[in-house]
Amino acid sequence: MSTKLMIERKVKSWCQVATIAGAALLIGLPTQSFAQKRGWTDLFDGQTLQGWKAVGGKAPYHVANGEIVGTMTKGTPNSFLITEQEYGDFILELDIKLEGVETNSGVQTRSHIDMQADGGRGRVYGRQVEVDPSDRAWTGGIYDEARRGWLYPLDLNEKAKSAYKRNEYNHLRIEAIGDELRTWVNGVPVAYVVDTLDQKGFIGLQVHSITDDQDGKKVYFKNIRIQTENLKPSSFAKEQHIVNLKPNHLSAAEKKAGWHLLFDGNSADQWRSVRDQNFPAQGWKVGDGIIKVQKSDGGESTNGGDIITRDKYAVFDLSFEFKLTPGANSGVKYFVTLKEQTVGSAIGLEFQVLDDALHPDAKMGRDGNRTLASLYDLITSKRDDRARRPVGQWNRGRVVVDADNNVTHYLNGVKMVSYKRGSQEFKDLVAKSKYKDWENFGEAKEGHILLQDHGDEVSFRNIKINKRK
């Protein structure tokens, strides 16, 4: 066959393929998109809202120029455009752009709707990937809409705050595989949550409720595609902080990063009394996945007494959950050496655990420095109501100490206190505190972790630590 004839036949074949594809589009026959050929499925066809429905508030959605456009509307609650189909494990990618700075949006994952709520309009609830162009810059964080609040604020990953680009399209990648939900913004890894709630649910696009001056501003979505089979999770850096909401559990990634449990939910083997080498015979209860201080007289260490870890720690990342009863007082202390040989509670730097509303200690000290998550009697915690969950609910505490003696307290993922041990500023604070008579208070090279018995019922779980160098 001549070269000329071969070329003519190839051209004819290409023309036939193009003609068939064009005809299929004209008469509505299904065709495979480029995304589908690569194992992805388009959730938005670029022309219609087929497969989606609007719920919740009254902010409108429409299609223009190959984009889904949501219009911010005053006087209406959060509005959502949700998929008619529910999804279990998936990898989702999309591009999103917001007009303005003091606006907000998000992408719901494995979510649901309570159709009886809000006068029959329905209320969407479930884990949302935040889109936040404000100065707070929490885009890619995970918020549990209409349920538990913030699960992964970007105080837990401050390097990722700069990933979002204002007034531009930003690319989101969301991986929901098994119990893990992970996010990326413009290729930057952001949030990592392990959670057992909601194994499947719809995907939703949000137009947030607004102040009147934001009325008419737009949110744009495009290139929305999903994978549901042969999923290959992307890698995260080993130092990425993981919020694991499964009680007394370590994920494979946490184990690889060096975390270990200080309490497994059943045994207190890693803890002992400050008074001797044994765990207290009274005043503490272990079981049902919790370690609990039992109520006595509200005094310091008058019943079972404080308990401490058998090991000592110098540079570490400590995470724990606690649940208060009304009016309760306790604390999590660190760099406890026992050298002071006190009669009451042992001496150490303290992450305050307190019912601020009902316990009188909240009004003592200076400028509120004995309130929840404060460095007790030294530094007042941040006044951020979003960080505080009601008494009777589980709260997540975290204390991070680095090799340069910088210390940070977190409450439910929000940074509450930062200071440097041994600095002049720290010494000046100690000199004005109840610790002023203790030599070199808070400056030990290493020490035990302590759970305080203050005579009130307080429960702890999910206590884990990562030794750092």
Coordinates of C-alpha atoms in Angstrom, one line a residue:
M1 CA 0.0 0.0 0.0
S2 CA 1.3 3.4 -0.9
T3 CA 2.1 6.0 1.7
K4 CA -0.4 8.4 0.1
L5 CA -3.2 5.7 0.3
M6 CA -2.4 5.0 4.0
I7 CA -2.7 8.7 4.9
E8 CA -6.0 9.0 3.0
R9 CA -7.5 6.1 5.0
K10 CA -6.3 7.5 8.3
V11 CA -7.8 10.9 7.5
K12 CA -11.1 9.2 6.6
S13 CA -11.1 7.2 9.8
W14 CA -10.5 10.3 11.9
C15 CA -13.3 12.1 10.1
Q16 CA -15.7 9.2 10.8
V17 CA -14.9 9.3 14.6
A18 CA -15.4 13.0 14.7
T19 CA -18.7 12.8 12.8
I20 CA -20.0 10.0 15.2
A21 CA -19.0 12.0 18.3
G22 CA -20.6 15.1 17.0
A23 CA -23.8 13.3 16.2
A24 CA -23.8 11.7 19.6
L25 CA -23.7 15.2 21.2
L26 CA -26.5 16.5 18.9
I27 CA -28.9 13.6 19.6
G28 CA -28.0 13.3 23.3
L29 CA -26.2 9.9 23.2
P30 CA -23.9 9.3 26.2
T31 CA -20.2 10.1 25.5
Q32 CA -17.2 9.7 27.8
S33 CA -15.6 12.9 29.0
F34 CA -11.8 13.3 29.3
A35 CA -12.3 12.9 33.1
Q36 CA -14.2 9.6 32.7
K37 CA -11.5 8.2 30.5
R38 CA -9.0 8.7 33.3
G39 CA -11.1 7.1 35.9
W40 CA -13.0 10.2 37.0
T41 CA -16.7 11.0 36.7
D42 CA -17.9 14.6 36.1
L43 CA -20.4 15.7 38.7
F44 CA -21.1 18.9 36.7
D45 CA -21.7 18.8 32.9
G46 CA -20.9 22.5 32.4
Q47 CA -24.3 23.3 31.1
T48 CA -27.1 22.2 33.6
L49 CA -27.6 21.4 37.3
Q50 CA -28.6 17.9 36.4
G51 CA -27.9 15.6 39.4
W52 CA -28.0 18.5 41.9
K53 CA -30.8 20.1 44.0
A54 CA -31.0 23.2 46.1
V55 CA -31.8 22.9 49.8
G56 CA -31.7 25.0 53.0
G57 CA -31.7 28.7 52.4
K58 CA -32.9 30.7 49.4
A59 CA -29.6 31.8 47.9
P60 CA -29.9 30.9 44.1
Y61 CA -27.6 28.8 42.0
H62 CA -27.5 28.9 38.2
V63 CA -25.1 27.9 35.4
A64 CA -23.2 30.4 33.3
N65 CA -20.1 30.1 31.1
G66 CA -19.4 26.5 32.3
E67 CA -19.6 27.4 36.0
I68 CA -22.0 26.9 38.8
V69 CA -22.7 30.3 40.2
G70 CA -24.1 30.8 43.7
T71 CA -25.4 34.3 44.7
M72 CA -25.0 35.5 48.2
T73 CA -28.4 36.7 49.5
K74 CA -29.2 38.7 52.6
G75 CA -31.8 37.5 55.0
T76 CA -31.5 33.8 54.3
P77 CA -29.6 31.0 56.2
N78 CA -26.8 28.9 54.7
S79 CA -27.9 27.6 51.2
F80 CA -26.6 24.4 49.6
L81 CA -26.6 22.7 46.2
I82 CA -26.3 19.0 47.0
T83 CA -25.9 15.9 44.9
E84 CA -28.9 13.7 44.4
Q85 CA -26.6 10.7 44.8
E86 CA -24.8 9.7 48.0
Y87 CA -21.1 8.7 48.1
G88 CA -19.0 6.6 50.5
D89 CA -15.3 6.4 49.7
F90 CA -14.2 9.0 47.1
I91 CA -11.6 11.4 45.9
L92 CA -13.2 14.7 44.9
E93 CA -11.6 17.6 43.0
L94 CA -13.0 21.0 42.1
D95 CA -12.2 24.6 41.5
I96 CA -13.8 27.4 43.6
K97 CA -13.7 31.2 43.6
L98 CA -15.3 33.7 46.0
E99 CA -15.9 37.3 45.4
G100 CA -14.9 39.5 48.4
V101 CA -12.8 38.8 51.5
E102 CA -15.3 38.7 54.4
T103 CA -17.3 36.0 52.7
N104 CA -17.3 32.2 53.3
S105 CA -18.2 29.0 51.5
G106 CA -17.5 25.3 51.8
V107 CA -17.9 21.8 50.4
Q108 CA -20.0 19.3 52.3
T109 CA -18.8 15.6 52.4
R110 CA -20.8 12.5 53.3
S111 CA -23.5 14.9 54.6
H112 CA -27.2 14.7 55.4
I113 CA -30.2 16.9 55.8
D114 CA -32.8 17.1 58.6
M115 CA -35.9 18.0 56.6
Q116 CA -37.9 18.8 59.8
A117 CA -35.5 21.6 60.8
D118 CA -35.8 25.4 60.0
G119 CA -39.5 25.4 59.4
G120 CA -39.4 22.6 56.9
R121 CA -36.6 24.1 54.7
G122 CA -34.3 21.5 56.0
R123 CA -30.9 21.8 57.7
V124 CA -27.7 20.3 56.2
Y125 CA -25.3 18.7 58.6
G126 CA -22.0 16.9 58.3
R127 CA -18.3 17.5 57.7
Q128 CA -17.5 20.5 55.6
V129 CA -14.3 21.5 53.9
E130 CA -14.0 25.2 54.7
V131 CA -13.3 28.0 52.1
D132 CA -12.3 31.1 54.1
P133 CA -10.8 34.1 52.3
S134 CA -10.8 36.2 55.5
D135 CA -7.7 37.1 57.4
R136 CA -8.3 34.0 59.6
A137 CA -7.4 31.9 56.5
W138 CA -8.8 28.6 57.5
T139 CA -9.4 27.3 53.9
G140 CA -9.1 23.5 53.7
G141 CA -10.0 23.1 57.4
I142 CA -12.8 20.8 58.5
Y143 CA -15.9 22.1 60.1
D144 CA -18.8 19.8 61.2
E145 CA -21.8 21.8 59.9
A146 CA -24.8 22.1 62.3
R147 CA -23.3 19.5 64.7
R148 CA -19.9 19.5 66.4
G149 CA -18.3 22.7 65.1
W150 CA -14.6 22.9 64.3
L151 CA -12.7 19.6 64.0
Y152 CA -9.6 20.9 62.2
P153 CA -9.0 24.7 62.4
L154 CA -5.9 25.8 60.6
D155 CA -4.2 26.8 63.8
L156 CA -3.2 23.1 63.6
N157 CA -1.4 23.7 60.3
E158 CA -0.4 27.3 60.0
K159 CA 1.9 26.7 57.1
A160 CA -1.2 25.9 55.0
K161 CA -2.9 29.2 55.6
S162 CA -1.1 30.9 52.7
A163 CA -2.3 28.3 50.1
Y164 CA -5.6 30.0 49.3
K165 CA -5.5 32.8 46.7
R166 CA -8.1 35.5 47.1
N167 CA -10.4 36.4 44.2
E168 CA -8.9 33.6 42.1
Y169 CA -9.9 30.1 41.4
N170 CA -8.5 27.7 43.9
H171 CA -8.2 23.9 43.5
L172 CA -9.5 21.7 46.2
R173 CA -8.7 18.0 46.6
I174 CA -10.7 16.0 49.1
E175 CA -10.0 12.4 50.0
A176 CA -12.7 10.5 52.0
I177 CA -11.4 7.0 52.3
G178 CA -12.6 4.7 55.2
D179 CA -12.5 6.7 58.4
E180 CA -10.1 9.3 57.1
L181 CA -10.9 12.7 55.6
R182 CA -7.9 14.7 54.1
T183 CA -7.8 17.9 52.2
W184 CA -5.4 19.9 49.9
V185 CA -5.6 23.5 48.7
N186 CA -3.8 24.3 45.5
G187 CA -1.7 21.1 46.0
V188 CA -0.8 22.0 49.7
P189 CA -1.8 19.4 52.3
V190 CA -4.1 21.0 54.9
A191 CA -6.3 18.9 57.2
Y192 CA -6.3 15.3 58.3
V193 CA -9.2 13.9 60.4
V194 CA -10.0 10.4 61.5
D195 CA -13.7 10.0 62.4
T196 CA -16.3 7.2 62.5
L197 CA -19.4 9.3 61.8
D198 CA -21.0 9.2 58.3
Q199 CA -19.8 6.4 56.2
K200 CA -21.7 7.8 53.2
G201 CA -23.8 10.9 52.3
F202 CA -24.2 13.6 49.7
I203 CA -21.7 16.2 48.5
G204 CA -22.8 19.8 48.8
L205 CA -21.7 23.3 47.6
Q206 CA -22.4 26.1 50.0
V207 CA -23.4 29.7 49.8
H208 CA -23.0 31.0 53.4
S209 CA -25.4 33.3 55.2
I210 CA -24.1 36.9 54.9
T211 CA -24.3 40.4 56.3
D212 CA -26.3 42.9 54.1
D213 CA -23.1 44.5 52.6
Q214 CA -22.2 41.1 51.0
D215 CA -25.6 40.8 49.2
G216 CA -25.2 39.9 45.5
K217 CA -21.6 38.7 45.7
K218 CA -20.9 35.4 43.9
V219 CA -19.4 32.0 44.5
Y220 CA -18.1 30.1 41.5
F221 CA -17.6 26.3 41.1
K222 CA -16.2 24.4 38.1
N223 CA -14.3 21.3 37.1
I224 CA -16.1 19.1 39.7
R225 CA -15.1 15.5 39.3
I226 CA -15.0 12.4 41.5
Q227 CA -13.4 9.0 41.7
T228 CA -15.1 6.2 43.6
E229 CA -13.1 3.1 42.5
N230 CA -9.5 2.0 42.7
L231 CA -8.7 4.9 45.0
K232 CA -5.1 5.6 45.8
P233 CA -4.6 8.0 48.7
S234 CA -2.0 10.7 48.4
S235 CA 0.9 10.9 50.8
F236 CA 1.0 13.4 53.7
A237 CA 4.1 14.5 55.6
K238 CA 4.9 12.5 58.7
E239 CA 4.8 15.7 60.9
Q240 CA 1.2 16.5 59.7
H241 CA -1.0 16.8 62.8
I242 CA -3.9 14.3 62.8
V243 CA -7.1 14.9 64.6
N244 CA -8.2 11.3 65.5
L245 CA -11.7 11.3 67.0
K246 CA -11.8 7.5 67.5
P247 CA -11.5 7.1 71.3
N248 CA -8.1 5.7 72.5
H249 CA -7.0 4.8 69.0
L250 CA -3.9 5.3 66.9
S251 CA -4.1 5.3 63.1
A252 CA -1.4 3.7 61.1
A253 CA -0.1 7.2 60.2
E254 CA 0.0 8.2 63.8
K255 CA 2.0 5.1 64.7
K256 CA 4.4 5.8 61.9
A257 CA 4.9 9.3 63.1
G258 CA 5.9 8.1 66.6
W259 CA 2.7 8.6 68.6
H260 CA 1.8 6.2 71.4
L261 CA -1.2 6.0 73.8
L262 CA -0.8 6.9 77.4
F263 CA -4.2 5.3 78.1
D264 CA -5.7 2.5 76.0
G265 CA -9.2 2.7 77.5
N266 CA -8.9 -0.3 79.7
S267 CA -5.7 -0.1 81.8
A268 CA -3.9 2.6 83.8
D269 CA -0.6 0.8 83.7
Q270 CA 1.3 3.9 82.5
W271 CA 0.1 6.0 85.4
R272 CA 0.8 6.0 89.1
S273 CA 0.0 8.0 92.2
V274 CA 2.2 11.1 93.1
R275 CA 2.4 9.5 96.5
D276 CA 3.8 6.1 95.6
Q277 CA 4.5 3.7 92.7
N278 CA 1.0 2.3 92.6
F279 CA -2.2 3.6 91.0
P280 CA -4.6 5.1 93.6
A281 CA -6.8 2.5 95.3
Q282 CA -9.6 5.1 95.5
G283 CA -10.7 8.3 94.0
W284 CA -10.1 7.3 90.3
K285 CA -12.2 5.0 88.1
V286 CA -10.9 3.3 85.0
G287 CA -13.2 1.6 82.5
D288 CA -15.6 2.1 79.6
G289 CA -12.8 3.8 77.7
I290 CA -12.3 6.6 80.2
I291 CA -10.1 7.4 83.2
K292 CA -12.2 9.5 85.7
V293 CA -11.5 11.6 88.8
Q294 CA -14.4 10.8 91.1
K295 CA -16.2 13.5 93.0
S296 CA -15.2 14.0 96.6
D297 CA -15.1 17.4 98.5
G298 CA -13.8 19.7 95.8
G299 CA -10.4 20.0 97.5
E300 CA -6.9 19.5 96.0
S301 CA -5.7 16.0 96.1
T302 CA -7.7 15.0 99.2
N303 CA -9.1 11.7 97.9
G304 CA -7.3 9.6 95.4
G305 CA -4.7 12.3 94.8
D306 CA -3.0 13.3 91.5
I307 CA -1.7 10.7 89.1
I308 CA 1.4 11.0 86.9
T309 CA 2.9 9.2 84.0
R310 CA 5.6 6.7 84.9
D311 CA 7.8 8.2 82.2
K312 CA 9.2 11.7 81.9
Y313 CA 9.1 13.9 78.9
A314 CA 11.2 16.9 77.6
V315 CA 10.2 17.7 74.0
F316 CA 6.7 16.4 73.2
D317 CA 3.3 16.8 71.6
L318 CA 0.6 15.8 74.1
S319 CA -3.0 15.4 73.1
F320 CA -6.0 14.5 75.3
E321 CA -9.8 14.8 75.6
F322 CA -11.6 15.8 78.8
K323 CA -15.2 16.1 79.9
L324 CA -16.3 18.4 82.7
T325 CA -19.2 18.1 85.0
P326 CA -21.0 21.3 86.1
G327 CA -18.8 23.4 88.3
A328 CA -15.8 21.1 88.0
N329 CA -12.1 21.9 88.4
S330 CA -9.1 19.9 87.3
G331 CA -5.9 20.3 85.2
V332 CA -3.3 18.6 83.0
K333 CA 0.2 19.5 84.3
Y334 CA 3.6 19.0 82.6
F335 CA 7.2 19.1 83.7
V336 CA 6.2 17.8 87.1
T337 CA 9.3 16.6 89.0
L338 CA 7.8 16.1 92.6
K339 CA 10.9 17.7 94.1
E340 CA 8.6 20.3 95.8
Q341 CA 7.1 17.5 97.9
T342 CA 3.8 19.3 98.4
V343 CA 0.9 18.1 100.6
G344 CA -1.8 19.2 98.1
S345 CA -1.6 19.0 94.4
A346 CA 1.8 18.4 92.8
I347 CA 3.6 21.5 91.2
G348 CA 3.9 21.9 87.5
L349 CA 3.0 24.0 84.5
E350 CA -0.8 23.5 84.1
F351 CA -3.3 23.5 81.2
Q352 CA -6.3 24.6 83.2
V353 CA -9.4 22.3 83.0
L354 CA -12.4 24.3 84.4
D355 CA -16.0 25.1 84.2
D356 CA -15.5 28.9 83.8
A357 CA -19.2 29.7 84.3
L358 CA -19.7 28.0 87.6
H359 CA -16.3 27.5 89.4
P360 CA -15.1 30.5 91.4
D361 CA -11.5 30.0 90.3
A362 CA -12.3 31.5 86.9
K363 CA -12.7 34.9 88.6
M364 CA -9.5 34.6 90.7
G365 CA -5.9 35.2 89.7
R366 CA -5.2 38.0 87.3
D367 CA -7.1 38.9 84.1
G368 CA -8.7 35.5 83.8
N369 CA -5.5 33.5 83.9
R370 CA -7.2 30.6 85.7
T371 CA -9.8 30.0 83.0
L372 CA -10.1 27.0 80.7
A373 CA -7.0 26.3 78.6
S374 CA -5.0 29.0 80.4
L375 CA -1.4 28.5 81.6
Y376 CA -2.7 28.4 85.2
D377 CA -2.1 31.6 87.2
L378 CA 0.3 32.8 84.5
I379 CA -1.2 33.4 81.0
T380 CA -4.8 33.9 80.1
S381 CA -6.2 31.8 77.3
K382 CA -7.6 33.3 74.1
R383 CA -11.2 34.5 74.4
D384 CA -12.6 32.5 71.5
D385 CA -16.0 31.0 72.1
R386 CA -15.6 28.8 69.0
A387 CA -12.9 26.9 70.8
R388 CA -15.1 26.1 73.8
R389 CA -17.6 23.3 73.9
P390 CA -20.3 23.1 76.6
V391 CA -19.8 21.4 79.9
G392 CA -20.8 17.7 79.5
Q393 CA -19.3 17.5 76.0
W394 CA -15.8 16.2 75.1
N395 CA -13.2 18.9 74.5
R396 CA -9.8 18.3 72.9
G397 CA -6.7 19.7 74.6
R398 CA -3.2 19.8 73.3
V399 CA 0.2 20.9 74.6
V400 CA 3.2 21.2 72.3
V401 CA 6.8 21.8 73.6
D402 CA 9.5 22.2 71.1
A403 CA 13.3 21.9 71.4
D404 CA 13.6 25.7 72.0
N405 CA 11.2 25.6 74.9
N406 CA 8.4 27.2 73.0
V407 CA 5.1 26.0 74.4
T408 CA 1.6 26.1 72.9
H409 CA -1.8 25.2 74.4
Y410 CA -4.6 24.3 72.0
L411 CA -8.3 23.8 72.8
N412 CA -10.4 22.0 70.1
G413 CA -7.7 22.9 67.6
V414 CA -7.6 26.6 68.3
K415 CA -4.4 28.1 69.6
M416 CA -5.1 29.5 73.1
V417 CA -1.7 30.2 74.7
S418 CA 1.9 30.6 73.5
Y419 CA 5.0 31.2 75.6
K420 CA 8.7 30.4 76.0
R421 CA 9.8 28.5 79.1
G422 CA 12.7 30.2 80.9
S423 CA 12.5 33.5 79.0
Q424 CA 12.6 36.8 80.9
E425 CA 8.9 37.3 80.1
F426 CA 8.1 33.9 81.6
K427 CA 10.2 34.6 84.7
D428 CA 8.5 38.0 85.2
L429 CA 5.1 36.2 85.1
V430 CA 6.2 33.6 87.6
A431 CA 7.4 36.4 90.0
K432 CA 3.8 37.7 90.1
S433 CA 2.2 34.3 90.5
K434 CA 1.5 31.8 93.3
Y435 CA 4.6 30.0 92.1
K436 CA 7.0 32.8 92.9
D437 CA 8.6 31.0 95.9
W438 CA 9.5 27.8 93.9
E439 CA 13.0 28.1 92.5
N440 CA 13.2 27.9 88.7
F441 CA 9.6 27.0 88.5
G442 CA 8.6 25.4 85.2
E443 CA 12.1 25.2 83.9
A444 CA 13.0 21.5 84.5
K445 CA 14.7 19.7 81.6
E446 CA 12.1 17.0 81.8
G447 CA 9.1 15.9 83.9
H448 CA 6.0 13.8 84.3
I449 CA 2.5 14.5 82.8
L450 CA -0.1 14.8 85.6
L451 CA -3.9 14.5 85.8
Q452 CA -5.2 16.5 88.7
D453 CA -7.6 15.4 91.4
H454 CA -9.4 18.5 92.6
G455 CA -12.3 16.7 94.2
D456 CA -14.6 17.1 91.2
E457 CA -15.7 14.6 88.6
V458 CA -13.8 15.0 85.4
S459 CA -13.2 12.3 82.7
F460 CA -10.2 11.9 80.4
R461 CA -9.6 9.7 77.3
N462 CA -7.6 9.7 74.0
I463 CA -4.5 10.6 75.9
K464 CA -1.5 10.2 73.6
I465 CA 2.0 11.6 73.2
N466 CA 4.7 12.0 70.7
K467 CA 8.3 12.4 72.0
R468 CA 10.2 14.8 69.8
K469 CA 13.9 15.6 69.5

